[in-house]
């Protein structure tokens, strides 16, 4: 069994920065491609960023490219650095994992999900 726990979400002013973290526990003997998704009220869950299981490749949604950076320091920890935040970035942010995944931007490609952390950007 694999568990994901997100942290770091809070209220921040537009233009500010925030760093979200995702910690994997359970079966950490294998490597996971990690993704971040977000869901705003009344909207579908959307892809934000992903990093390959090897850490060598990153993927970003066009809406966050140049502002957000995904990184990982080991199998267990993946971060999402968010800069120049906008009110439209307000959402619940979810961490997702897929063993040796291809870095897909499709939510259905990930087997494991965290509970989410709320990010609110005030104007």
JSON list of N, CA and C in Angstrom, two decimals, residues 57-118:
[
{"chain": "A", "resi": 57, "resn": "UNK", "atom": "N", "xyz": [13.00, 14.11, -16.11]},
{"chain": "A", "resi": 57, "resn": "UNK", "atom": "CA", "xyz": [12.10, 14.80, -17.02]},
{"chain": "A", "resi": 57, "resn": "UNK", "atom": "C", "xyz": [10.95, 15.42, -16.24]},
{"chain": "A", "resi": 58, "resn": "UNK", "atom": "N", "xyz": [10.64, 16.64, -16.59]},
{"chain": "A", "resi": 58, "resn": "UNK", "atom": "CA", "xyz": [9.51, 17.33, -15.97]},
{"chain": "A", "resi": 58, "resn": "UNK", "atom": "C", "xyz": [8.50, 17.75, -17.02]},
{"chain": "A", "resi": 59, "resn": "UNK", "atom": "N", "xyz": [7.27, 17.89, -16.60]},
{"chain": "A", "resi": 59, "resn": "UNK", "atom": "CA", "xyz": [6.17, 18.25, -17.49]},
{"chain": "A", "resi": 59, "resn": "UNK", "atom": "C", "xyz": [5.33, 19.32, -16.77]},
{"chain": "A", "resi": 60, "resn": "UNK", "atom": "N", "xyz": [4.85, 20.27, -17.55]},
{"chain": "A", "resi": 60, "resn": "UNK", "atom": "CA", "xyz": [4.06, 21.35, -16.96]},
{"chain": "A", "resi": 60, "resn": "UNK", "atom": "C", "xyz": [2.85, 21.69, -17.82]},
{"chain": "A", "resi": 61, "resn": "UNK", "atom": "N", "xyz": [1.79, 22.08, -17.16]},
{"chain": "A", "resi": 61, "resn": "UNK", "atom": "CA", "xyz": [0.66, 22.66, -17.87]},
{"chain": "A", "resi": 61, "resn": "UNK", "atom": "C", "xyz": [1.06, 24.04, -18.37]},
{"chain": "A", "resi": 62, "resn": "UNK", "atom": "N", "xyz": [0.52, 24.44, -19.50]},
{"chain": "A", "resi": 62, "resn": "UNK", "atom": "CA", "xyz": [0.89, 25.74, -20.05]},
{"chain": "A", "resi": 62, "resn": "UNK", "atom": "C", "xyz": [0.57, 26.88, -19.08]},
{"chain": "A", "resi": 63, "resn": "UNK", "atom": "N", "xyz": [-0.48, 26.69, -18.31]},
{"chain": "A", "resi": 63, "resn": "UNK", "atom": "CA", "xyz": [-0.91, 27.76, -17.40]},
{"chain": "A", "resi": 63, "resn": "UNK", "atom": "C", "xyz": [0.06, 28.04, -16.27]},
{"chain": "A", "resi": 64, "resn": "UNK", "atom": "N", "xyz": [0.97, 27.10, -15.99]},
{"chain": "A", "resi": 64, "resn": "UNK", "atom": "CA", "xyz": [1.91, 27.29, -14.88]},
{"chain": "A", "resi": 64, "resn": "UNK", "atom": "C", "xyz": [3.36, 27.31, -15.34]},
{"chain": "A", "resi": 65, "resn": "UNK", "atom": "N", "xyz": [3.58, 27.05, -16.62]},
{"chain": "A", "resi": 65, "resn": "UNK", "atom": "CA", "xyz": [4.96, 26.99, -17.13]},
{"chain": "A", "resi": 65, "resn": "UNK", "atom": "C", "xyz": [5.66, 28.32, -16.90]},
{"chain": "A", "resi": 66, "resn": "UNK", "atom": "N", "xyz": [6.85, 28.25, -16.34]},
{"chain": "A", "resi": 66, "resn": "UNK", "atom": "CA", "xyz": [7.61, 29.46, -16.05]},
{"chain": "A", "resi": 66, "resn": "UNK", "atom": "C", "xyz": [7.35, 30.02, -14.67]},
{"chain": "A", "resi": 67, "resn": "UNK", "atom": "N", "xyz": [6.30, 29.55, -14.01]},
{"chain": "A", "resi": 67, "resn": "UNK", "atom": "CA", "xyz": [5.97, 30.02, -12.66]},
{"chain": "A", "resi": 67, "resn": "UNK", "atom": "C", "xyz": [6.13, 28.92, -11.62]},
{"chain": "A", "resi": 68, "resn": "UNK", "atom": "N", "xyz": [5.82, 27.69, -11.99]},
{"chain": "A", "resi": 68, "resn": "UNK", "atom": "CA", "xyz": [5.90, 26.57, -11.06]},
{"chain": "A", "resi": 68, "resn": "UNK", "atom": "C", "xyz": [7.07, 25.68, -11.43]},
{"chain": "A", "resi": 69, "resn": "UNK", "atom": "N", "xyz": [7.65, 25.07, -10.39]},
{"chain": "A", "resi": 69, "resn": "UNK", "atom": "CA", "xyz": [8.74, 24.12, -10.61]},
{"chain": "A", "resi": 69, "resn": "UNK", "atom": "C", "xyz": [8.52, 22.90, -9.74]},
{"chain": "A", "resi": 70, "resn": "UNK", "atom": "N", "xyz": [8.54, 21.74, -10.39]},
{"chain": "A", "resi": 70, "resn": "UNK", "atom": "CA", "xyz": [8.42, 20.48, -9.66]},
{"chain": "A", "resi": 70, "resn": "UNK", "atom": "C", "xyz": [9.81, 19.89, -9.48]},
{"chain": "A", "resi": 71, "resn": "UNK", "atom": "N", "xyz": [10.04, 19.31, -8.32]},
{"chain": "A", "resi": 71, "resn": "UNK", "atom": "CA", "xyz": [11.35, 18.71, -8.05]},
{"chain": "A", "resi": 71, "resn": "UNK", "atom": "C", "xyz": [11.18, 17.57, -7.07]},
{"chain": "A", "resi": 72, "resn": "UNK", "atom": "N", "xyz": [12.19, 16.72, -7.02]},
{"chain": "A", "resi": 72, "resn": "UNK", "atom": "CA", "xyz": [12.16, 15.62, -6.07]},
{"chain": "A", "resi": 72, "resn": "UNK", "atom": "C", "xyz": [13.56, 15.40, -5.54]},
{"chain": "A", "resi": 73, "resn": "UNK", "atom": "N", "xyz": [13.67, 15.03, -4.28]},
{"chain": "A", "resi": 73, "resn": "UNK", "atom": "CA", "xyz": [15.00, 14.79, -3.73]},
{"chain": "A", "resi": 73, "resn": "UNK", "atom": "C", "xyz": [15.27, 13.31, -3.51]},
{"chain": "A", "resi": 74, "resn": "UNK", "atom": "N", "xyz": [14.22, 12.51, -3.54]},
{"chain": "A", "resi": 74, "resn": "UNK", "atom": "CA", "xyz": [14.38, 11.06, -3.41]},
{"chain": "A", "resi": 74, "resn": "UNK", "atom": "C", "xyz": [13.03, 10.42, -3.74]},
{"chain": "A", "resi": 75, "resn": "UNK", "atom": "N", "xyz": [12.89, 9.16, -3.45]},
{"chain": "A", "resi": 75, "resn": "UNK", "atom": "CA", "xyz": [11.65, 8.46, -3.76]},
{"chain": "A", "resi": 75, "resn": "UNK", "atom": "C", "xyz": [10.49, 9.03, -2.95]},
{"chain": "A", "resi": 76, "resn": "UNK", "atom": "N", "xyz": [10.79, 9.53, -1.76]},
{"chain": "A", "resi": 76, "resn": "UNK", "atom": "CA", "xyz": [9.73, 9.87, -0.82]},
{"chain": "A", "resi": 76, "resn": "UNK", "atom": "C", "xyz": [9.20, 11.29, -0.92]},
{"chain": "A", "resi": 77, "resn": "UNK", "atom": "N", "xyz": [10.01, 12.23, -1.37]},
{"chain": "A", "resi": 77, "resn": "UNK", "atom": "CA", "xyz": [9.62, 13.64, -1.30]},
{"chain": "A", "resi": 77, "resn": "UNK", "atom": "C", "xyz": [9.63, 14.32, -2.65]},
{"chain": "A", "resi": 78, "resn": "UNK", "atom": "N", "xyz": [8.51, 14.94, -2.95]},
{"chain": "A", "resi": 78, "resn": "UNK", "atom": "CA", "xyz": [8.37, 15.73, -4.18]},
{"chain": "A", "resi": 78, "resn": "UNK", "atom": "C", "xyz": [7.79, 17.09, -3.81]},
{"chain": "A", "resi": 79, "resn": "UNK", "atom": "N", "xyz": [8.36, 18.14, -4.36]},
{"chain": "A", "resi": 79, "resn": "UNK", "atom": "CA", "xyz": [7.92, 19.49, -4.05]},
{"chain": "A", "resi": 79, "resn": "UNK", "atom": "C", "xyz": [7.37, 20.18, -5.30]},
{"chain": "A", "resi": 80, "resn": "UNK", "atom": "N", "xyz": [6.51, 21.16, -5.05]},
{"chain": "A", "resi": 80, "resn": "UNK", "atom": "CA", "xyz": [6.03, 22.03, -6.11]},
{"chain": "A", "resi": 80, "resn": "UNK", "atom": "C", "xyz": [6.24, 23.46, -5.65]},
{"chain": "A", "resi": 81, "resn": "UNK", "atom": "N", "xyz": [7.22, 24.13, -6.25]},
{"chain": "A", "resi": 81, "resn": "UNK", "atom": "CA", "xyz": [7.48, 25.52, -5.94]},
{"chain": "A", "resi": 81, "resn": "UNK", "atom": "C", "xyz": [6.60, 26.38, -6.84]},
{"chain": "A", "resi": 82, "resn": "UNK", "atom": "N", "xyz": [5.80, 27.22, -6.22]},
{"chain": "A", "resi": 82, "resn": "UNK", "atom": "CA", "xyz": [4.85, 28.05, -6.98]},
{"chain": "A", "resi": 82, "resn": "UNK", "atom": "C", "xyz": [5.19, 29.52, -6.76]},
{"chain": "A", "resi": 83, "resn": "UNK", "atom": "N", "xyz": [5.55, 30.19, -7.82]},
{"chain": "A", "resi": 83, "resn": "UNK", "atom": "CA", "xyz": [5.88, 31.61, -7.78]},
{"chain": "A", "resi": 83, "resn": "UNK", "atom": "C", "xyz": [4.89, 32.42, -8.59]},
{"chain": "A", "resi": 84, "resn": "UNK", "atom": "N", "xyz": [4.90, 33.71, -8.35]},
{"chain": "A", "resi": 84, "resn": "UNK", "atom": "CA", "xyz": [4.02, 34.63, -9.09]},
{"chain": "A", "resi": 84, "resn": "UNK", "atom": "C", "xyz": [2.57, 34.11, -9.11]},
{"chain": "A", "resi": 85, "resn": "UNK", "atom": "N", "xyz": [2.10, 33.77, -7.94]},
{"chain": "A", "resi": 85, "resn": "UNK", "atom": "CA", "xyz": [0.77, 33.17, -7.84]},
{"chain": "A", "resi": 85, "resn": "UNK", "atom": "C", "xyz": [-0.32, 34.15, -8.24]},
{"chain": "A", "resi": 86, "resn": "UNK", "atom": "N", "xyz": [-1.36, 33.59, -8.84]},
{"chain": "A", "resi": 86, "resn": "UNK", "atom": "CA", "xyz": [-2.50, 34.37, -9.31]},
{"chain": "A", "resi": 86, "resn": "UNK", "atom": "C", "xyz": [-3.77, 33.87, -8.63]},
{"chain": "A", "resi": 87, "resn": "UNK", "atom": "N", "xyz": [-4.78, 34.70, -8.54]},
{"chain": "A", "resi": 87, "resn": "UNK", "atom": "CA", "xyz": [-6.04, 34.23, -7.94]},
{"chain": "A", "resi": 87, "resn": "UNK", "atom": "C", "xyz": [-6.58, 32.99, -8.63]},
{"chain": "A", "resi": 88, "resn": "UNK", "atom": "N", "xyz": [-6.34, 32.85, -9.92]},
{"chain": "A", "resi": 88, "resn": "UNK", "atom": "CA", "xyz": [-6.84, 31.67, -10.63]},
{"chain": "A", "resi": 88, "resn": "UNK", "atom": "C", "xyz": [-6.08, 30.39, -10.29]},
{"chain": "A", "resi": 89, "resn": "UNK", "atom": "N", "xyz": [-5.02, 30.51, -9.51]},
{"chain": "A", "resi": 89, "resn": "UNK", "atom": "CA", "xyz": [-4.32, 29.32, -9.02]},
{"chain": "A", "resi": 89, "resn": "UNK", "atom": "C", "xyz": [-4.99, 28.74, -7.78]},
{"chain": "A", "resi": 90, "resn": "UNK", "atom": "N", "xyz": [-5.99, 29.43, -7.27]},
{"chain": "A", "resi": 90, "resn": "UNK", "atom": "CA", "xyz": [-6.71, 28.94, -6.10]},
{"chain": "A", "resi": 90, "resn": "UNK", "atom": "C", "xyz": [-7.38, 27.62, -6.40]},
{"chain": "A", "resi": 91, "resn": "UNK", "atom": "N", "xyz": [-7.09, 26.62, -5.57]},
{"chain": "A", "resi": 91, "resn": "UNK", "atom": "CA", "xyz": [-7.62, 25.28, -5.79]},
{"chain": "A", "resi": 91, "resn": "UNK", "atom": "C", "xyz": [-7.15, 24.38, -4.66]},
{"chain": "A", "resi": 92, "resn": "UNK", "atom": "N", "xyz": [-7.71, 23.19, -4.62]},
{"chain": "A", "resi": 92, "resn": "UNK", "atom": "CA", "xyz": [-7.14, 22.12, -3.81]},
{"chain": "A", "resi": 92, "resn": "UNK", "atom": "C", "xyz": [-6.10, 21.42, -4.69]},
{"chain": "A", "resi": 93, "resn": "UNK", "atom": "N", "xyz": [-4.89, 21.31, -4.16]},
{"chain": "A", "resi": 93, "resn": "UNK", "atom": "CA", "xyz": [-3.80, 20.70, -4.91]},
{"chain": "A", "resi": 93, "resn": "UNK", "atom": "C", "xyz": [-3.58, 19.27, -4.42]},
{"chain": "A", "resi": 94, "resn": "UNK", "atom": "N", "xyz": [-3.53, 18.35, -5.38]},
{"chain": "A", "resi": 94, "resn": "UNK", "atom": "CA", "xyz": [-3.38, 16.95, -5.08]},
{"chain": "A", "resi": 94, "resn": "UNK", "atom": "C", "xyz": [-2.06, 16.41, -5.62]},
{"chain": "A", "resi": 95, "resn": "UNK", "atom": "N", "xyz": [-1.45, 15.59, -4.84]},
{"chain": "A", "resi": 95, "resn": "UNK", "atom": "CA", "xyz": [-0.26, 14.86, -5.26]},
{"chain": "A", "resi": 95, "resn": "UNK", "atom": "C", "xyz": [-0.70, 13.48, -5.73]},
{"chain": "A", "resi": 96, "resn": "UNK", "atom": "N", "xyz": [-0.07, 12.99, -6.80]},
{"chain": "A", "resi": 96, "resn": "UNK", "atom": "CA", "xyz": [-0.42, 11.68, -7.34]},
{"chain": "A", "resi": 96, "resn": "UNK", "atom": "C", "xyz": [0.85, 10.92, -7.70]},
{"chain": "A", "resi": 97, "resn": "UNK", "atom": "N", "xyz": [0.75, 9.59, -7.68]},
{"chain": "A", "resi": 97, "resn": "UNK", "atom": "CA", "xyz": [1.92, 8.76, -7.96]},
{"chain": "A", "resi": 97, "resn": "UNK", "atom": "C", "xyz": [1.54, 7.56, -8.82]},
{"chain": "A", "resi": 98, "resn": "UNK", "atom": "N", "xyz": [2.47, 7.19, -9.68]},
{"chain": "A", "resi": 98, "resn": "UNK", "atom": "CA", "xyz": [2.31, 6.00, -10.49]},
{"chain": "A", "resi": 98, "resn": "UNK", "atom": "C", "xyz": [3.66, 5.32, -10.61]},
{"chain": "A", "resi": 99, "resn": "UNK", "atom": "N", "xyz": [3.71, 4.04, -10.27]},
{"chain": "A", "resi": 99, "resn": "UNK", "atom": "CA", "xyz": [4.97, 3.32, -10.32]},
{"chain": "A", "resi": 99, "resn": "UNK", "atom": "C", "xyz": [5.52, 3.28, -11.74]},
{"chain": "A", "resi": 100, "resn": "UNK", "atom": "N", "xyz": [6.70, 3.82, -11.91]},
{"chain": "A", "resi": 100, "resn": "UNK", "atom": "CA", "xyz": [7.38, 3.86, -13.21]},
{"chain": "A", "resi": 100, "resn": "UNK", "atom": "C", "xyz": [6.47, 4.43, -14.31]},
{"chain": "A", "resi": 101, "resn": "UNK", "atom": "N", "xyz": [5.68, 5.42, -13.93]},
{"chain": "A", "resi": 101, "resn": "UNK", "atom": "CA", "xyz": [4.75, 6.01, -14.88]},
{"chain": "A", "resi": 101, "resn": "UNK", "atom": "C", "xyz": [5.44, 6.83, -15.96]},
{"chain": "A", "resi": 102, "resn": "UNK", "atom": "N", "xyz": [4.66, 7.19, -16.96]},
{"chain": "A", "resi": 102, "resn": "UNK", "atom": "CA", "xyz": [5.20, 7.89, -18.13]},
{"chain": "A", "resi": 102, "resn": "UNK", "atom": "C", "xyz": [5.11, 9.41, -18.01]},
{"chain": "A", "resi": 103, "resn": "UNK", "atom": "N", "xyz": [4.69, 9.91, -16.87]},
{"chain": "A", "resi": 103, "resn": "UNK", "atom": "CA", "xyz": [4.59, 11.35, -16.72]},
{"chain": "A", "resi": 103, "resn": "UNK", "atom": "C", "xyz": [3.38, 11.93, -17.40]},
{"chain": "A", "resi": 104, "resn": "UNK", "atom": "N", "xyz": [2.32, 11.19, -17.43]},
{"chain": "A", "resi": 104, "resn": "UNK", "atom": "CA", "xyz": [1.10, 11.63, -18.10]},
{"chain": "A", "resi": 104, "resn": "UNK", "atom": "C", "xyz": [0.42, 12.78, -17.38]},
{"chain": "A", "resi": 105, "resn": "UNK", "atom": "N", "xyz": [-0.28, 13.59, -18.14]},
{"chain": "A", "resi": 105, "resn": "UNK", "atom": "CA", "xyz": [-1.07, 14.67, -17.58]},
{"chain": "A", "resi": 105, "resn": "UNK", "atom": "C", "xyz": [-2.51, 14.26, -17.35]},
{"chain": "A", "resi": 106, "resn": "UNK", "atom": "N", "xyz": [-2.78, 12.98, -17.49]},
{"chain": "A", "resi": 106, "resn": "UNK", "atom": "CA", "xyz": [-4.13, 12.47, -17.30]},
{"chain": "A", "resi": 106, "resn": "UNK", "atom": "C", "xyz": [-4.27, 11.88, -15.92]},
{"chain": "A", "resi": 107, "resn": "UNK", "atom": "N", "xyz": [-5.27, 12.33, -15.19]},
{"chain": "A", "resi": 107, "resn": "UNK", "atom": "CA", "xyz": [-5.46, 11.89, -13.81]},
{"chain": "A", "resi": 107, "resn": "UNK", "atom": "C", "xyz": [-5.62, 10.37, -13.72]},
{"chain": "A", "resi": 108, "resn": "UNK", "atom": "N", "xyz": [-6.26, 9.78, -14.70]},
{"chain": "A", "resi": 108, "resn": "UNK", "atom": "CA", "xyz": [-6.49, 8.34, -14.68]},
{"chain": "A", "resi": 108, "resn": "UNK", "atom": "C", "xyz": [-5.23, 7.50, -14.80]},
{"chain": "A", "resi": 109, "resn": "UNK", "atom": "N", "xyz": [-4.13, 8.13, -15.13]},
{"chain": "A", "resi": 109, "resn": "UNK", "atom": "CA", "xyz": [-2.86, 7.41, -15.26]},
{"chain": "A", "resi": 109, "resn": "UNK", "atom": "C", "xyz": [-2.14, 7.21, -13.94]},
{"chain": "A", "resi": 110, "resn": "UNK", "atom": "N", "xyz": [-2.68, 7.77, -12.89]},
{"chain": "A", "resi": 110, "resn": "UNK", "atom": "CA", "xyz": [-2.05, 7.69, -11.58]},
{"chain": "A", "resi": 110, "resn": "UNK", "atom": "C", "xyz": [-2.89, 6.82, -10.65]},
{"chain": "A", "resi": 111, "resn": "UNK", "atom": "N", "xyz": [-2.22, 5.91, -9.96]},
{"chain": "A", "resi": 111, "resn": "UNK", "atom": "CA", "xyz": [-2.92, 4.96, -9.11]},
{"chain": "A", "resi": 111, "resn": "UNK", "atom": "C", "xyz": [-3.11, 5.45, -7.68]},
{"chain": "A", "resi": 112, "resn": "UNK", "atom": "N", "xyz": [-2.23, 6.33, -7.24]},
{"chain": "A", "resi": 112, "resn": "UNK", "atom": "CA", "xyz": [-2.25, 6.73, -5.84]},
{"chain": "A", "resi": 112, "resn": "UNK", "atom": "C", "xyz": [-2.41, 8.24, -5.73]},
{"chain": "A", "resi": 113, "resn": "UNK", "atom": "N", "xyz": [-3.21, 8.63, -4.74]},
{"chain": "A", "resi": 113, "resn": "UNK", "atom": "CA", "xyz": [-3.54, 10.05, -4.57]},
{"chain": "A", "resi": 113, "resn": "UNK", "atom": "C", "xyz": [-3.49, 10.44, -3.10]},
{"chain": "A", "resi": 114, "resn": "UNK", "atom": "N", "xyz": [-3.11, 11.68, -2.87]},
{"chain": "A", "resi": 114, "resn": "UNK", "atom": "CA", "xyz": [-3.21, 12.24, -1.54]},
{"chain": "A", "resi": 114, "resn": "UNK", "atom": "C", "xyz": [-4.58, 12.85, -1.32]},
{"chain": "A", "resi": 115, "resn": "UNK", "atom": "N", "xyz": [-4.76, 13.40, -0.12]},
{"chain": "A", "resi": 115, "resn": "UNK", "atom": "CA", "xyz": [-6.05, 13.98, 0.25]},
{"chain": "A", "resi": 115, "resn": "UNK", "atom": "C", "xyz": [-6.20, 15.42, -0.23]},
{"chain": "A", "resi": 116, "resn": "UNK", "atom": "N", "xyz": [-5.11, 16.05, -0.59]},
{"chain": "A", "resi": 116, "resn": "UNK", "atom": "CA", "xyz": [-5.16, 17.41, -1.09]},
{"chain": "A", "resi": 116, "resn": "UNK", "atom": "C", "xyz": [-4.81, 18.44, -0.04]},
{"chain": "A", "resi": 117, "resn": "UNK", "atom": "N", "xyz": [-4.33, 19.58, -0.51]},
{"chain": "A", "resi": 117, "resn": "UNK", "atom": "CA", "xyz": [-4.03, 20.71, 0.36]},
{"chain": "A", "resi": 117, "resn": "UNK", "atom": "C", "xyz": [-4.56, 21.97, -0.31]},
{"chain": "A", "resi": 118, "resn": "UNK", "atom": "N", "xyz": [-5.20, 22.81, 0.47]},
{"chain": "A", "resi": 118, "resn": "UNK", "atom": "CA", "xyz": [-5.88, 24.00, -0.07]},
{"chain": "A", "resi": 118, "resn": "UNK", "atom": "C", "xyz": [-4.89, 25.14, -0.29]}
]
